Coordinates of C-alpha atoms and ligand atoms in Angstrom, one line a residue:
Chain A
M1462 CA 14.0 -14.7 -17.4
E1463 CA 14.2 -11.4 -18.7
K1464 CA 13.5 -8.8 -16.7
I1465 CA 10.1 -6.9 -17.3
L1466 CA 9.0 -4.7 -14.9
L1467 CA 12.2 -4.4 -13.0
K1468 CA 14.4 -3.9 -16.0
N1469 CA 15.4 -0.2 -15.3
L1470 CA 15.9 -0.5 -11.8
G1471 CA 19.6 0.3 -10.8
R1472 CA 20.2 2.0 -14.6
P1473 CA 21.3 5.5 -13.4
E1474 CA 18.5 8.1 -14.1
S1475 CA 16.3 5.3 -14.5
H1476 CA 13.2 7.8 -13.7
T1477 CA 13.9 10.4 -16.5
I1478 CA 12.2 10.5 -19.6
G1479 CA 15.6 10.6 -21.3
S1480 CA 16.9 7.1 -19.8
Y1481 CA 13.0 5.3 -20.7
L1482 CA 13.2 6.4 -24.2
G1483 CA 16.7 5.1 -24.4
T1484 CA 15.3 1.6 -23.7
G1485 CA 12.4 1.9 -26.0
G1486 CA 10.2 3.3 -23.6
Y1487 CA 6.7 4.6 -25.5
N1488 CA 7.3 2.1 -28.1
G1489 CA 4.2 0.4 -26.3
L1490 CA 2.1 3.5 -26.1
K1491 CA 3.0 4.6 -30.0
E1492 CA 2.3 0.8 -31.3
A1493 CA -1.0 1.4 -28.9
L1494 CA -2.5 4.0 -30.6
K1495 CA -2.4 2.4 -34.0
H1496 CA -4.9 0.0 -33.2
A1497 CA -8.8 0.2 -31.8
P1498 CA -9.5 0.7 -28.2
E1499 CA -11.5 -3.0 -28.4
S1500 CA -8.0 -4.4 -30.3
I1501 CA -6.1 -3.1 -27.2
I1502 CA -8.4 -4.8 -25.0
Q1503 CA -8.5 -7.7 -26.7
M1504 CA -4.8 -8.1 -26.4
V1505 CA -4.7 -7.7 -22.7
K1506 CA -7.5 -10.3 -22.5
D1507 CA -5.6 -12.6 -24.6
S1508 CA -2.2 -12.0 -22.6
G1509 CA -3.9 -13.5 -19.5
L1510 CA -2.9 -10.9 -17.2
R1511 CA -4.6 -11.0 -13.8
G1512 CA -4.6 -8.2 -11.3
R1513 CA -1.5 -7.9 -9.2
G1514 CA -3.1 -5.7 -6.4
G1515 CA -4.4 -8.6 -4.5
A1516 CA -7.9 -10.4 -6.1
G1517 CA -6.1 -11.7 -9.3
F1518 CA -8.9 -10.9 -11.5
S1519 CA -8.7 -10.6 -15.6
T1520 CA -7.4 -7.6 -16.2
G1521 CA -8.4 -7.6 -20.0
L1522 CA -12.4 -8.7 -18.5
K1523 CA -12.4 -5.9 -16.6
W1524 CA -12.1 -3.2 -19.2
S1525 CA -14.4 -5.0 -21.3
F1526 CA -16.9 -4.1 -18.6
I1527 CA -16.6 -0.2 -19.4
P1528 CA -19.8 1.1 -21.2
K1529 CA -18.2 2.1 -25.0
D1530 CA -20.7 5.2 -25.2
P1531 CA -18.7 7.9 -26.0
T1532 CA -20.6 10.6 -24.5
V1533 CA -19.9 9.1 -21.1
Q1534 CA -17.1 10.4 -18.8
K1535 CA -14.9 7.5 -17.7
Y1536 CA -12.2 7.6 -15.3
L1537 CA -9.1 5.2 -14.8
C1538 CA -7.4 5.2 -11.2
C1539 CA -4.3 4.0 -10.4
N1540 CA -4.4 2.2 -6.8
A1541 CA -0.9 3.0 -5.5
D1542 CA -2.2 3.3 -1.9
E1543 CA 0.1 0.1 -1.3
G1544 CA -0.3 -0.6 2.6
E1545 CA -0.4 -4.4 2.7
P1546 CA 2.3 -5.0 5.5
G1547 CA 4.8 -6.5 3.6
T1548 CA 4.5 -5.1 0.7
Y1549 CA 6.7 -1.8 -1.2
K1550 CA 6.9 -3.5 -5.0
D1551 CA 4.7 -0.6 -6.2
R1552 CA 7.1 2.3 -4.3
G1553 CA 9.8 0.5 -6.2
I1554 CA 8.4 1.1 -9.4
M1555 CA 7.0 4.4 -8.9
E1556 CA 10.3 5.5 -7.3
N1557 CA 12.4 3.8 -10.3
D1558 CA 10.9 3.8 -13.3
P1559 CA 7.9 6.0 -13.0
H1560 CA 7.8 6.4 -16.9
L1561 CA 6.6 2.6 -17.0
L1562 CA 3.3 3.2 -14.9
I1563 CA 2.3 6.5 -16.8
E1564 CA 3.0 4.7 -20.2
G1565 CA 0.8 1.6 -18.9
M1566 CA -1.8 4.2 -17.6
I1567 CA -1.9 6.2 -21.0
I1568 CA -2.9 2.8 -23.0
A1569 CA -5.1 1.4 -20.2
G1570 CA -6.8 5.1 -20.9
F1571 CA -7.0 4.9 -24.4
A1572 CA -8.3 1.1 -24.1
I1573 CA -11.4 2.0 -21.9
G1574 CA -11.7 5.8 -23.2
A1575 CA -10.8 7.6 -20.2
S1576 CA -9.8 11.3 -20.6
V1577 CA -8.7 11.5 -16.9
S1578 CA -6.8 9.7 -14.8
Y1579 CA -5.8 9.8 -10.7
I1580 CA -2.8 8.2 -9.5
Y1581 CA -4.0 7.4 -5.8
I1582 CA -0.5 7.3 -3.7
R1583 CA -0.2 6.6 0.1
G1584 CA 0.9 9.7 1.8
E1585 CA 3.8 8.5 3.2
F1586 CA 5.3 8.2 -0.6
V1587 CA 6.2 11.7 -0.6
F1588 CA 9.7 10.6 -2.8
G1589 CA 7.5 8.4 -4.9
T1590 CA 5.0 11.4 -5.3
R1591 CA 8.1 13.9 -6.3
R1592 CA 9.2 11.3 -8.9
L1593 CA 5.9 10.8 -10.4
E1594 CA 4.9 14.5 -10.5
A1595 CA 8.1 15.0 -12.5
A1596 CA 7.9 12.3 -14.8
I1597 CA 4.0 13.0 -15.5
K1598 CA 5.4 16.8 -16.2
E1599 CA 8.1 15.3 -18.7
A1600 CA 5.3 13.1 -20.4
Y1601 CA 3.2 16.7 -20.9
E1602 CA 6.2 18.5 -22.5
K1603 CA 6.7 15.1 -24.9
G1604 CA 3.3 15.4 -26.1
F1605 CA 2.4 11.6 -24.4
L1606 CA 0.0 13.2 -22.0
G1607 CA -2.4 16.1 -22.6
N1608 CA -4.7 17.3 -25.9
N1609 CA -4.7 15.0 -29.0
I1610 CA -1.6 12.5 -28.0
L1611 CA 0.8 12.0 -30.9
G1612 CA -1.6 13.4 -33.5
S1613 CA -3.8 10.5 -32.4
G1614 CA -6.8 12.4 -31.4
F1615 CA -7.0 11.0 -28.0
S1616 CA -6.3 13.2 -25.3
H1617 CA -5.8 12.4 -21.7
D1618 CA -5.0 14.1 -18.3
M1619 CA -2.8 12.7 -15.5
Y1620 CA -3.3 13.9 -11.6
I1621 CA -1.7 12.6 -8.5
H1622 CA -4.4 12.1 -5.4
R1623 CA -2.5 11.7 -2.2
G1624 CA -3.9 9.6 0.6
F1625 CA -3.0 10.6 4.1
G1626 CA -2.5 7.3 6.3
A1627 CA -5.5 5.0 5.9
Y1628 CA -5.2 1.1 4.8
I1629 CA -8.7 1.0 4.2
C1630 CA -8.3 3.1 0.7
G1631 CA -6.7 0.4 -1.1
E1632 CA -10.2 -1.2 -1.3
E1633 CA -11.3 0.0 -4.3
T1634 CA -14.5 1.7 -3.4
A1635 CA -12.9 3.3 -0.6
L1636 CA -10.4 4.6 -2.7
L1637 CA -13.1 6.4 -4.8
E1638 CA -14.6 7.5 -1.5
S1639 CA -11.3 9.4 -0.6
I1640 CA -10.5 11.0 -3.9
E1641 CA -14.3 12.2 -4.0
G1642 CA -13.1 14.0 -0.6
Y1643 CA -15.2 11.8 2.1
R1644 CA -14.2 9.2 4.5
G1645 CA -12.5 6.2 2.7
Q1646 CA -15.3 3.6 3.7
P1647 CA -15.9 0.8 1.0
R1648 CA -19.2 1.4 -0.9
K1649 CA -21.7 -1.4 -1.1
K1650 CA -21.1 -3.6 -4.7
P1651 CA -23.3 -3.3 -6.6
P1652 CA -23.4 -1.0 -8.6
F1653 CA -19.3 -2.2 -9.9
P1654 CA -17.3 1.0 -10.8
A1655 CA -17.5 -0.5 -13.8
L1656 CA -20.7 1.1 -14.3
S1657 CA -21.0 3.8 -11.5
G1658 CA -17.4 4.7 -9.9
L1659 CA -15.9 7.9 -9.4
Y1660 CA -18.5 10.8 -9.5
G1661 CA -20.6 7.8 -10.2
K1662 CA -19.0 7.7 -13.6
P1663 CA -17.7 4.5 -15.2
T1664 CA -14.4 3.7 -13.5
V1665 CA -11.5 1.1 -13.8
I1666 CA -8.9 0.8 -11.0
N1667 CA -6.0 -1.1 -11.1
N1668 CA -3.0 -1.3 -9.2
V1669 CA 0.6 -0.3 -10.2
E1670 CA 2.0 -3.4 -11.0
T1671 CA -1.0 -4.5 -13.2
L1672 CA -0.4 -1.6 -15.2
S1673 CA 3.3 -1.4 -15.7
C1674 CA 2.7 -4.7 -17.4
I1675 CA 0.6 -3.2 -20.2
P1676 CA 3.7 -1.6 -22.3
G1677 CA 5.0 -4.9 -22.7
I1678 CA 2.1 -6.7 -23.4
I1679 CA 1.1 -3.9 -26.3
E1680 CA 4.9 -4.0 -28.0
K1681 CA 5.9 -7.5 -27.5
G1682 CA 2.4 -9.1 -28.3
P1683 CA 0.4 -11.2 -25.6
K1684 CA 1.6 -14.4 -26.6
W1685 CA 5.0 -13.4 -25.5
F1686 CA 3.8 -12.6 -22.0
S1687 CA 1.4 -15.7 -22.1
S1688 CA 3.9 -18.0 -22.7
I1689 CA 5.9 -16.6 -19.5
G1690 CA 5.0 -18.7 -16.2
P1691 CA 2.0 -21.1 -15.5
E1692 CA -0.6 -21.1 -17.9
K1693 CA -3.5 -20.0 -15.9
S1694 CA -1.5 -17.4 -13.9
P1695 CA 0.9 -16.0 -16.6
G1696 CA 3.6 -13.3 -16.8
P1697 CA 6.4 -11.5 -14.5
K1698 CA 5.5 -10.8 -10.6
I1699 CA 7.2 -8.9 -8.6
F1700 CA 7.7 -10.6 -4.8
C1701 CA 8.6 -8.5 -1.7
V1702 CA 10.2 -10.5 0.3
S1703 CA 11.2 -9.6 3.8
G1704 CA 11.7 -11.0 7.2
H1705 CA 14.7 -13.4 8.3
V1706 CA 16.5 -14.1 4.8
K1707 CA 20.3 -13.0 3.8
K1708 CA 19.3 -10.7 0.6
P1709 CA 15.5 -9.7 1.2
G1710 CA 14.3 -7.4 -1.6
L1711 CA 12.4 -7.4 -4.9
Y1712 CA 12.6 -10.1 -6.8
E1713 CA 11.2 -10.3 -10.5
L1714 CA 9.9 -14.0 -11.4
P1715 CA 7.3 -16.0 -13.3
L1716 CA 4.5 -16.4 -11.2
G1717 CA 4.7 -20.4 -10.1
T1718 CA 7.9 -20.1 -8.4
T1719 CA 8.5 -22.1 -5.0
M1720 CA 8.8 -20.1 -2.1
R1721 CA 11.7 -22.5 -1.5
E1722 CA 13.5 -21.6 -4.6
L1723 CA 12.4 -17.8 -3.8
I1724 CA 14.0 -18.0 -0.1
F1725 CA 17.2 -20.3 -1.4
S1726 CA 18.2 -20.2 -4.7
H1727 CA 17.3 -15.8 -4.9
C1728 CA 17.4 -14.7 -1.3
G1729 CA 20.7 -16.4 -0.3
G1730 CA 18.9 -18.6 2.3
M1731 CA 18.0 -17.7 5.8
L1732 CA 19.7 -15.5 7.5
N1733 CA 21.0 -16.9 10.4
D1734 CA 22.5 -20.4 9.8
G1735 CA 21.3 -22.9 11.7
K1736 CA 17.7 -21.2 11.9
G1737 CA 15.3 -23.1 9.3
V1738 CA 12.2 -22.0 8.1
K1739 CA 9.0 -21.5 10.8
A1740 CA 6.8 -19.9 8.7
V1741 CA 6.1 -18.0 5.5
I1742 CA 3.2 -15.7 4.5
P1743 CA 3.2 -15.4 1.0
G1744 CA 1.1 -12.8 0.2
G1745 CA 0.9 -9.9 2.6
V1746 CA -0.7 -10.2 6.0
S1747 CA -4.2 -11.1 5.1
A1748 CA -2.7 -14.1 3.4
P1749 CA -2.5 -17.3 5.9
M1750 CA 0.7 -18.1 6.6
L1751 CA 2.0 -21.7 5.4
N1752 CA 4.6 -23.8 7.2
A1753 CA 8.0 -25.5 6.6
H1754 CA 6.7 -28.0 5.0
E1755 CA 4.7 -26.5 2.2
L1756 CA 7.9 -24.5 0.9
D1757 CA 7.4 -26.1 -2.6
T1758 CA 4.0 -24.6 -3.2
P1759 CA 4.3 -22.5 -6.3
M1760 CA 3.7 -19.1 -5.8
D1761 CA 0.6 -18.8 -8.3
F1762 CA -2.9 -17.7 -7.7
D1763 CA -4.6 -20.9 -8.3
S1764 CA -2.2 -22.9 -6.3
L1765 CA -2.0 -20.9 -2.9
A1766 CA -5.4 -20.7 -2.9
A1767 CA -5.4 -24.5 -2.8
K1768 CA -3.6 -24.6 -0.1
G1769 CA -5.6 -22.3 2.0
S1770 CA -3.8 -18.8 1.3
M1771 CA -3.3 -16.5 -1.5
L1772 CA -1.0 -14.6 -3.6
G1773 CA -2.3 -11.5 -2.8
S1774 CA 0.2 -8.3 -3.3
G1775 CA 2.9 -11.0 -3.8
A1776 CA 4.6 -9.9 -0.4
V1777 CA 6.9 -12.7 1.1
I1778 CA 7.4 -12.5 4.8
V1779 CA 9.8 -15.5 5.9
M1780 CA 10.0 -16.2 9.4
D1781 CA 13.0 -18.3 11.3
E1782 CA 12.3 -20.9 14.2
S1783 CA 13.2 -17.9 16.9
T1784 CA 9.6 -16.6 16.0
C1785 CA 7.0 -16.9 18.5
M1786 CA 4.0 -17.1 16.5
V1787 CA 1.5 -15.4 19.2
K1788 CA 3.6 -12.3 19.2
T1789 CA 3.1 -12.6 15.3
A1790 CA -0.4 -12.9 15.0
L1791 CA -0.7 -10.0 17.7
I1792 CA 1.0 -7.5 15.6
I1793 CA -0.6 -8.8 12.6
N1794 CA -4.1 -8.5 14.3
R1795 CA -3.5 -5.2 16.0
F1796 CA -2.6 -3.5 12.4
F1797 CA -6.2 -4.8 11.4
S1798 CA -7.8 -3.5 14.3
H1799 CA -6.0 -0.1 13.8
E1800 CA -7.0 -0.1 10.3
S1801 CA -10.4 -1.0 10.9
C1802 CA -12.5 1.9 9.1
G1803 CA -16.0 1.3 11.4
K1804 CA -17.8 0.8 9.1
C1805 CA -19.5 -2.2 10.3
T1806 CA -19.8 -3.9 13.8
P1807 CA -18.1 -7.4 13.5
C1808 CA -15.1 -6.1 12.1
R1809 CA -15.0 -2.7 14.0
D1810 CA -15.4 -4.4 17.5
G1811 CA -14.4 -7.9 16.9
T1812 CA -10.6 -7.1 15.6
P1813 CA -9.8 -5.0 18.8
W1814 CA -11.8 -7.8 21.0
L1815 CA -9.4 -10.1 19.1
T1816 CA -6.1 -7.5 19.8
N1817 CA -7.2 -7.8 23.7
I1818 CA -6.8 -11.3 23.8
L1819 CA -3.9 -11.7 22.1
K1820 CA -2.4 -9.4 23.9
R1821 CA -2.7 -10.9 27.0
I1822 CA -1.8 -14.2 26.0
E1823 CA 1.4 -12.6 24.7
Y1824 CA 2.0 -11.3 27.9
G1825 CA 1.3 -13.6 29.9
N1826 CA -2.2 -12.8 31.0
G1827 CA -4.1 -15.4 29.1
R1828 CA -6.7 -17.3 30.5
S1829 CA -8.0 -21.1 30.3
G1830 CA -10.2 -21.0 27.1
D1831 CA -8.9 -17.9 25.8
V1832 CA -7.5 -20.1 22.5
E1833 CA -11.0 -21.3 22.2
L1834 CA -12.4 -18.0 22.6
L1835 CA -10.1 -16.7 19.8
E1836 CA -11.5 -19.3 17.4
S1837 CA -15.3 -18.6 17.8
L1838 CA -14.8 -15.2 17.5
C1839 CA -13.5 -15.6 14.3
T1840 CA -16.4 -17.5 13.5
N1841 CA -18.1 -14.9 14.1
I1842 CA -16.9 -12.2 12.2
F1843 CA -15.9 -14.0 9.3
G1844 CA -18.1 -13.8 6.4
R1845 CA -19.8 -11.2 8.7
T1846 CA -18.1 -8.2 7.1
F1847 CA -18.9 -5.2 4.7
C1848 CA -15.6 -5.6 2.8
P1849 CA -12.7 -7.7 2.9
L1850 CA -10.5 -6.0 5.2
G1851 CA -12.3 -8.1 8.6
D1852 CA -12.6 -11.1 6.8
G1853 CA -8.3 -10.8 6.5
A1854 CA -8.0 -10.4 9.8
V1855 CA -9.5 -13.6 10.7
M1856 CA -7.6 -15.6 7.9
A1857 CA -4.6 -14.6 8.9
L1858 CA -5.4 -15.1 12.5
R1859 CA -7.0 -19.1 11.4
G1860 CA -3.7 -19.4 9.5
A1861 CA -1.2 -18.9 13.1
L1862 CA -4.3 -21.1 14.8
K1863 CA -4.0 -24.0 12.3
N1864 CA -0.4 -24.5 12.0
F1865 CA 0.9 -23.3 15.9
R1866 CA -1.9 -24.3 17.8
D1867 CA 0.3 -25.5 20.6
E1868 CA 2.2 -22.3 21.0
F1869 CA -0.7 -20.4 22.0
Q1870 CA -1.8 -22.9 24.6
Y1871 CA 1.6 -22.9 25.9
H1872 CA 1.6 -18.8 26.6
V1873 CA -1.7 -19.2 28.1
D1874 CA -0.8 -22.3 30.2
H1875 CA 2.7 -21.7 31.2
K1876 CA 2.6 -17.5 31.2
K1877 CA 5.0 -17.3 29.0
C1878 CA 6.9 -18.0 25.4
M1879 CA 7.6 -21.5 23.9
V1880 CA 10.6 -20.0 21.6
S1881 CA 12.4 -17.1 23.0
Chain B
M872 CA -3.9 31.4 7.5
F873 CA -2.8 30.3 3.8
S874 CA 0.4 32.1 2.7
D875 CA 0.5 33.3 -1.2
K876 CA 2.3 30.6 -2.1
A877 CA -0.2 27.8 -0.9
K878 CA -3.1 29.8 -2.2
E879 CA -1.4 29.3 -5.4
E880 CA -0.9 25.7 -4.8
I881 CA -4.6 24.9 -3.8
R882 CA -5.9 27.1 -6.9
Q883 CA -3.7 24.3 -9.0
V884 CA -5.4 21.5 -6.9
F885 CA -8.7 22.8 -7.8
K886 CA -8.1 22.3 -11.6
K887 CA -7.6 18.3 -11.0
Y888 CA -10.9 17.7 -9.9
P889 CA -14.8 18.7 -11.2
N890 CA -15.6 19.7 -8.0
K891 CA -13.9 21.2 -4.6
R892 CA -14.9 19.1 -2.3
S893 CA -12.0 16.8 -3.9
A894 CA -9.5 19.0 -2.9
V895 CA -10.1 18.5 1.3
M896 CA -7.3 16.0 1.4
D897 CA -4.8 18.4 -0.3
V898 CA -5.7 21.3 1.2
L899 CA -5.6 20.0 4.8
R900 CA -2.1 19.0 4.1
I901 CA -1.3 22.1 2.7
A902 CA -2.5 23.5 6.1
Q903 CA -0.5 20.9 8.2
R904 CA 2.4 21.9 6.3
E905 CA 2.0 25.6 6.6
R906 CA 1.5 25.2 10.5
G907 CA 4.8 23.3 10.8
G908 CA 3.2 19.6 11.3
H909 CA -0.6 20.1 12.7
I910 CA -4.3 21.5 12.2
E911 CA -6.5 23.7 14.5
K912 CA -9.7 24.2 14.7
E913 CA -9.7 27.6 13.0
D914 CA -7.9 26.3 10.0
M915 CA -10.7 23.6 9.1
E916 CA -13.4 26.1 9.8
E917 CA -11.1 28.4 7.3
I918 CA -11.1 25.0 4.9
A919 CA -14.7 24.8 5.3
R920 CA -15.6 28.3 3.9
L921 CA -12.9 27.8 1.0
L922 CA -14.6 24.4 -0.3
G923 CA -17.9 25.1 0.3
M924 CA -18.1 22.6 3.0
Q925 CA -19.7 21.9 6.7
T926 CA -16.8 22.4 9.4
V927 CA -18.3 19.2 10.7
D928 CA -17.3 17.2 7.7
V929 CA -13.8 18.7 7.5
N930 CA -13.3 17.4 10.7
A931 CA -14.5 14.0 9.9
Q932 CA -11.6 14.1 7.2
A933 CA -9.5 15.3 9.1
A934 CA -9.8 13.0 12.0
F935 CA -10.4 9.9 9.7
Y936 CA -7.0 10.0 8.2
T937 CA -4.0 9.0 10.3
M938 CA -1.5 11.5 9.0
Y939 CA -3.2 14.8 9.9
N940 CA -2.0 15.5 13.5
V941 CA -5.4 17.3 14.9
E942 CA -4.9 20.0 17.4
K943 CA -1.6 17.9 18.4
P944 CA 1.5 19.7 17.8
V945 CA 4.3 17.9 16.9
G946 CA 8.1 18.7 17.1
K947 CA 10.4 20.3 14.4
H948 CA 11.7 16.6 13.7
H949 CA 8.4 13.9 13.5
I950 CA 10.1 10.8 14.3
Q951 CA 7.8 7.4 12.9
V952 CA 9.2 4.1 13.8
C953 CA 7.4 1.5 11.9
R954 CA 6.6 -1.3 14.5
N955 CA 4.6 -4.1 11.9
I956 CA 5.6 -7.7 11.2
S957 CA 9.0 -7.4 8.8
C958 CA 10.4 -4.5 11.3
S959 CA 9.3 -6.3 14.1
L960 CA 11.4 -9.3 12.9
L961 CA 14.4 -7.7 12.8
G962 CA 14.1 -6.2 16.3
A963 CA 12.1 -2.7 16.1
E964 CA 10.8 -3.2 19.2
N965 CA 14.3 -2.7 20.4
L966 CA 14.7 -0.2 18.5
I967 CA 11.8 2.1 19.9
K968 CA 13.1 1.5 23.3
H969 CA 16.6 2.5 22.3
M970 CA 15.4 5.4 21.0
E971 CA 12.8 6.4 24.0
K972 CA 15.9 6.2 26.1
E973 CA 18.0 8.2 24.0
L974 CA 15.3 11.2 23.4
N975 CA 13.8 10.7 27.2
I976 CA 10.7 10.4 26.2
K977 CA 7.9 8.0 25.9
V978 CA 6.0 6.9 22.4
G979 CA 3.5 9.6 22.0
E980 CA 5.8 12.1 23.6
T981 CA 7.4 15.7 22.2
T982 CA 10.8 16.3 23.7
P983 CA 10.3 20.0 26.3
D984 CA 12.4 21.9 23.7
K985 CA 10.1 20.6 20.9
K986 CA 12.7 19.4 18.7
F987 CA 11.4 15.5 18.8
T988 CA 8.2 13.6 18.9
L989 CA 8.2 9.9 18.9
S990 CA 5.5 7.7 17.4
T991 CA 5.1 4.3 16.2
V992 CA 3.5 4.0 12.7
E993 CA 2.2 0.9 10.8
C994 CA 3.9 -0.8 7.9
L995 CA 5.7 2.0 5.7
G996 CA 6.1 0.1 2.7
S997 CA 9.6 -0.3 2.9
C998 CA 10.2 -3.8 4.5
G999 CA 12.4 -5.1 2.7
T1000 CA 15.2 -2.5 4.1
A1001 CA 13.9 -3.2 7.9
P1002 CA 13.8 -2.1 10.2
M1003 CA 13.0 1.5 9.2
M1004 CA 11.4 4.7 10.2
Q1005 CA 10.5 7.8 8.5
I1006 CA 11.6 11.3 9.8
N1007 CA 9.3 14.2 8.5
D1008 CA 9.4 13.3 5.1
D1009 CA 12.1 11.2 4.8
Y1010 CA 12.5 7.1 4.6
Y1011 CA 15.8 5.8 7.2
E1012 CA 16.4 2.2 6.5
N1013 CA 18.1 -0.9 7.5
L1014 CA 18.2 0.6 10.9
S1015 CA 20.4 -0.5 14.0
A1016 CA 21.1 1.4 17.5
E1017 CA 24.3 3.1 16.1
K1018 CA 22.8 4.3 12.6
I1019 CA 19.9 6.0 15.1
D1020 CA 22.5 7.0 17.4
K1021 CA 24.1 9.3 14.2
I1022 CA 21.1 10.4 12.7
L1023 CA 19.6 11.9 16.1
K1024 CA 23.3 13.7 16.5
D1025 CA 23.2 15.0 13.2
L1026 CA 19.3 16.5 14.0
K1027 CA 20.1 17.6 17.2
Ligands
LIG3085 C1 -8.6 -3.5 2.7 C2 -7.9 -4.1 1.5 C3 -7.0 -3.1 0.7 C4 -6.6 -3.3 -0.5 N1 -5.2 -2.4 -0.4 C5 -4.8 -2.7 -1.9 C6 -3.6 -2.0 -2.3 O1 -3.1 -1.3 -1.5 N2 -3.1 -1.8 -3.7 C7 -3.9 -2.2 -4.3 O2 -3.5 -2.4 -5.4 N3 -5.0 -2.9 -4.2 C8 -5.5 -3.1 -3.3 N4 -6.7 -3.9 -2.7 C9 -7.3 -4.3 -4.2 C10 -8.3 -3.6 -4.6 O3 -9.7 -3.3 -3.6 C11 -8.6 -3.9 -6.1 O4 -9.1 -5.0 -6.2 C12 -7.1 -3.7 -7.1 O5 -6.5 -2.3 -7.0 C13 -7.9 -4.2 -8.0 O6 -6.5 -3.7 -9.2 P1 -5.9 -4.9 -10.0 O7 -7.5 -5.6 -10.7 O8 -4.8 -4.4 -10.7 O9 -5.5 -6.0 -9.2 C14 -7.3 -3.4 -1.4 C15 -8.5 -4.5 -1.1 C16 -8.7 -4.6 0.3 C17 -9.9 -5.2 0.7
LIG3086 S1 -14.5 -5.2 7.3 FE1 -14.0 -3.6 8.6 S2 -12.6 -2.5 7.3 FE2 -14.2 -3.6 6.0 S3 -15.9 -2.2 5.7 FE3 -16.3 -3.2 7.8 S4 -15.1 -1.9 9.3 FE4 -14.4 -1.1 7.5
LIG3087 S1 7.0 -3.6 8.4 FE1 8.0 -2.3 8.6 S2 8.3 -1.2 6.9 FE2 6.6 -2.8 6.4

């Protein structure tokens, strides 16, 4: 497949505007400015693009919810908080091709009538922040940002807001709280950000990869985009592969590629010959793991949902037969309890409780009934949390228990691990 | 406490937002950098005055976000090793033990000469080049014990 999102990675000086313009950069913006904002929204709708931040919501539809009243201030926020373990695609774009994101954001701002945008980037991404700062400066110098962009009458300013260590700020309303100078805790919805978002104004929040799809859609047309991959999940997708494969890395492939193809045709197969696949997490640690018999599942929103998992962020974590699933579950659960924002009780108190039980099972102090206790706690947490983080913690653990319950029980009964 | 350079930076930060409160994260970050890696109570009082906030609100901000080291000085080189799943699958625990041995401190501690602080962190978004760690602003990827020895030697 022709690369769209990662096409400039590996080119010398790919982060500079000179290089970007040399490969047709900002043609999408020039094209967009010839159209009415509503027709840009229509094109994005027609392309079938679904958000790459996790939920897979139609991007064009999200933009269309923004009120059209020109007297109302509107905002665009780019979600570059990228904290879902296993995920590193947005960082890849921002460090290597920042102008692709910036161009997509200017077009999005034009479409929804936003004069200001913020890129919310996680605090640890210092290098990416520097690259973005330099690229934004270049874009201002060339007249792609600022007042009266390319003589169109449209003006737009773009700023970077740095996070400082809180996974929950990737949740879109927590992100808004954080920009406003509050602790990053999710807001009650409704009202949805499209009506009352940043500073109470209509706001669109989109992921880095989502926005990076926009220039291509405008330049080459929605039909071109929707012809890639499955009908209901069209377009290119960046898969972030990590774990026990020979060649981990970012792979841009059509949605609908199977896990088997990804691991064996693209990533060079399993890391250690003779050790097969035990489990794969298909979409970041919130996505329940699939087992070795499910490798032919196409990786797209609907096929993974049908298997009880999700495409999530597109982070594919591959585990071979030597992996202890109790330890895996512990690491993942510990992450969620660490990142719980403390706003609601089931998550704030429930996730550390799960972690404690998993710890004692892992370290050989499991008590009989612990596996059942995990399951009943999951039931008590699931569906009762204020935001999806708590549910994600439960879904991840349930995925491990569903596939590898024996292993948990073995740890409890024998005070040691089955595999190592 | 803010240097002239920092004050100018803060003026630029104010331009980004329609109100001063939104600047609190950037200003706390600048304060931490000025002090060489952590924030003291008095900094937060000054920031509160600067932004027209209550000191308790500034404290709450600093406490919520894990990258602020509140009243907790760190060494010249703050080593943060990722312990999340992709790094763990490729041996992060052994590397952490190795580093504890080499630096002769436990996770969470600082060497007596104040050169190194060793911490563990959750995923840093570099999972394809696991195992990895961050030292101050920089990422060190595809780590092995030998590579770590060399990195530490260069910093010592
Ligand atoms: C706990 C939690 C963490 C999230 N983290 C991120 C993130 O790091 N990046 C992201 O783009 N979306 C993240 N999301 C999803 C956002 O809330 C939101 O749906 C997304 O940014 C919308 O962008 P999209 O429509 O382009 O996908 C997270 C959601 C939750 C509940
Ligand atoms: S589910 Fe967890 S992260 Fe979400 S609001 Fe409740 S405590 Fe906060
Ligand atoms: S798991 Fe270590 S960087 Fe992501």
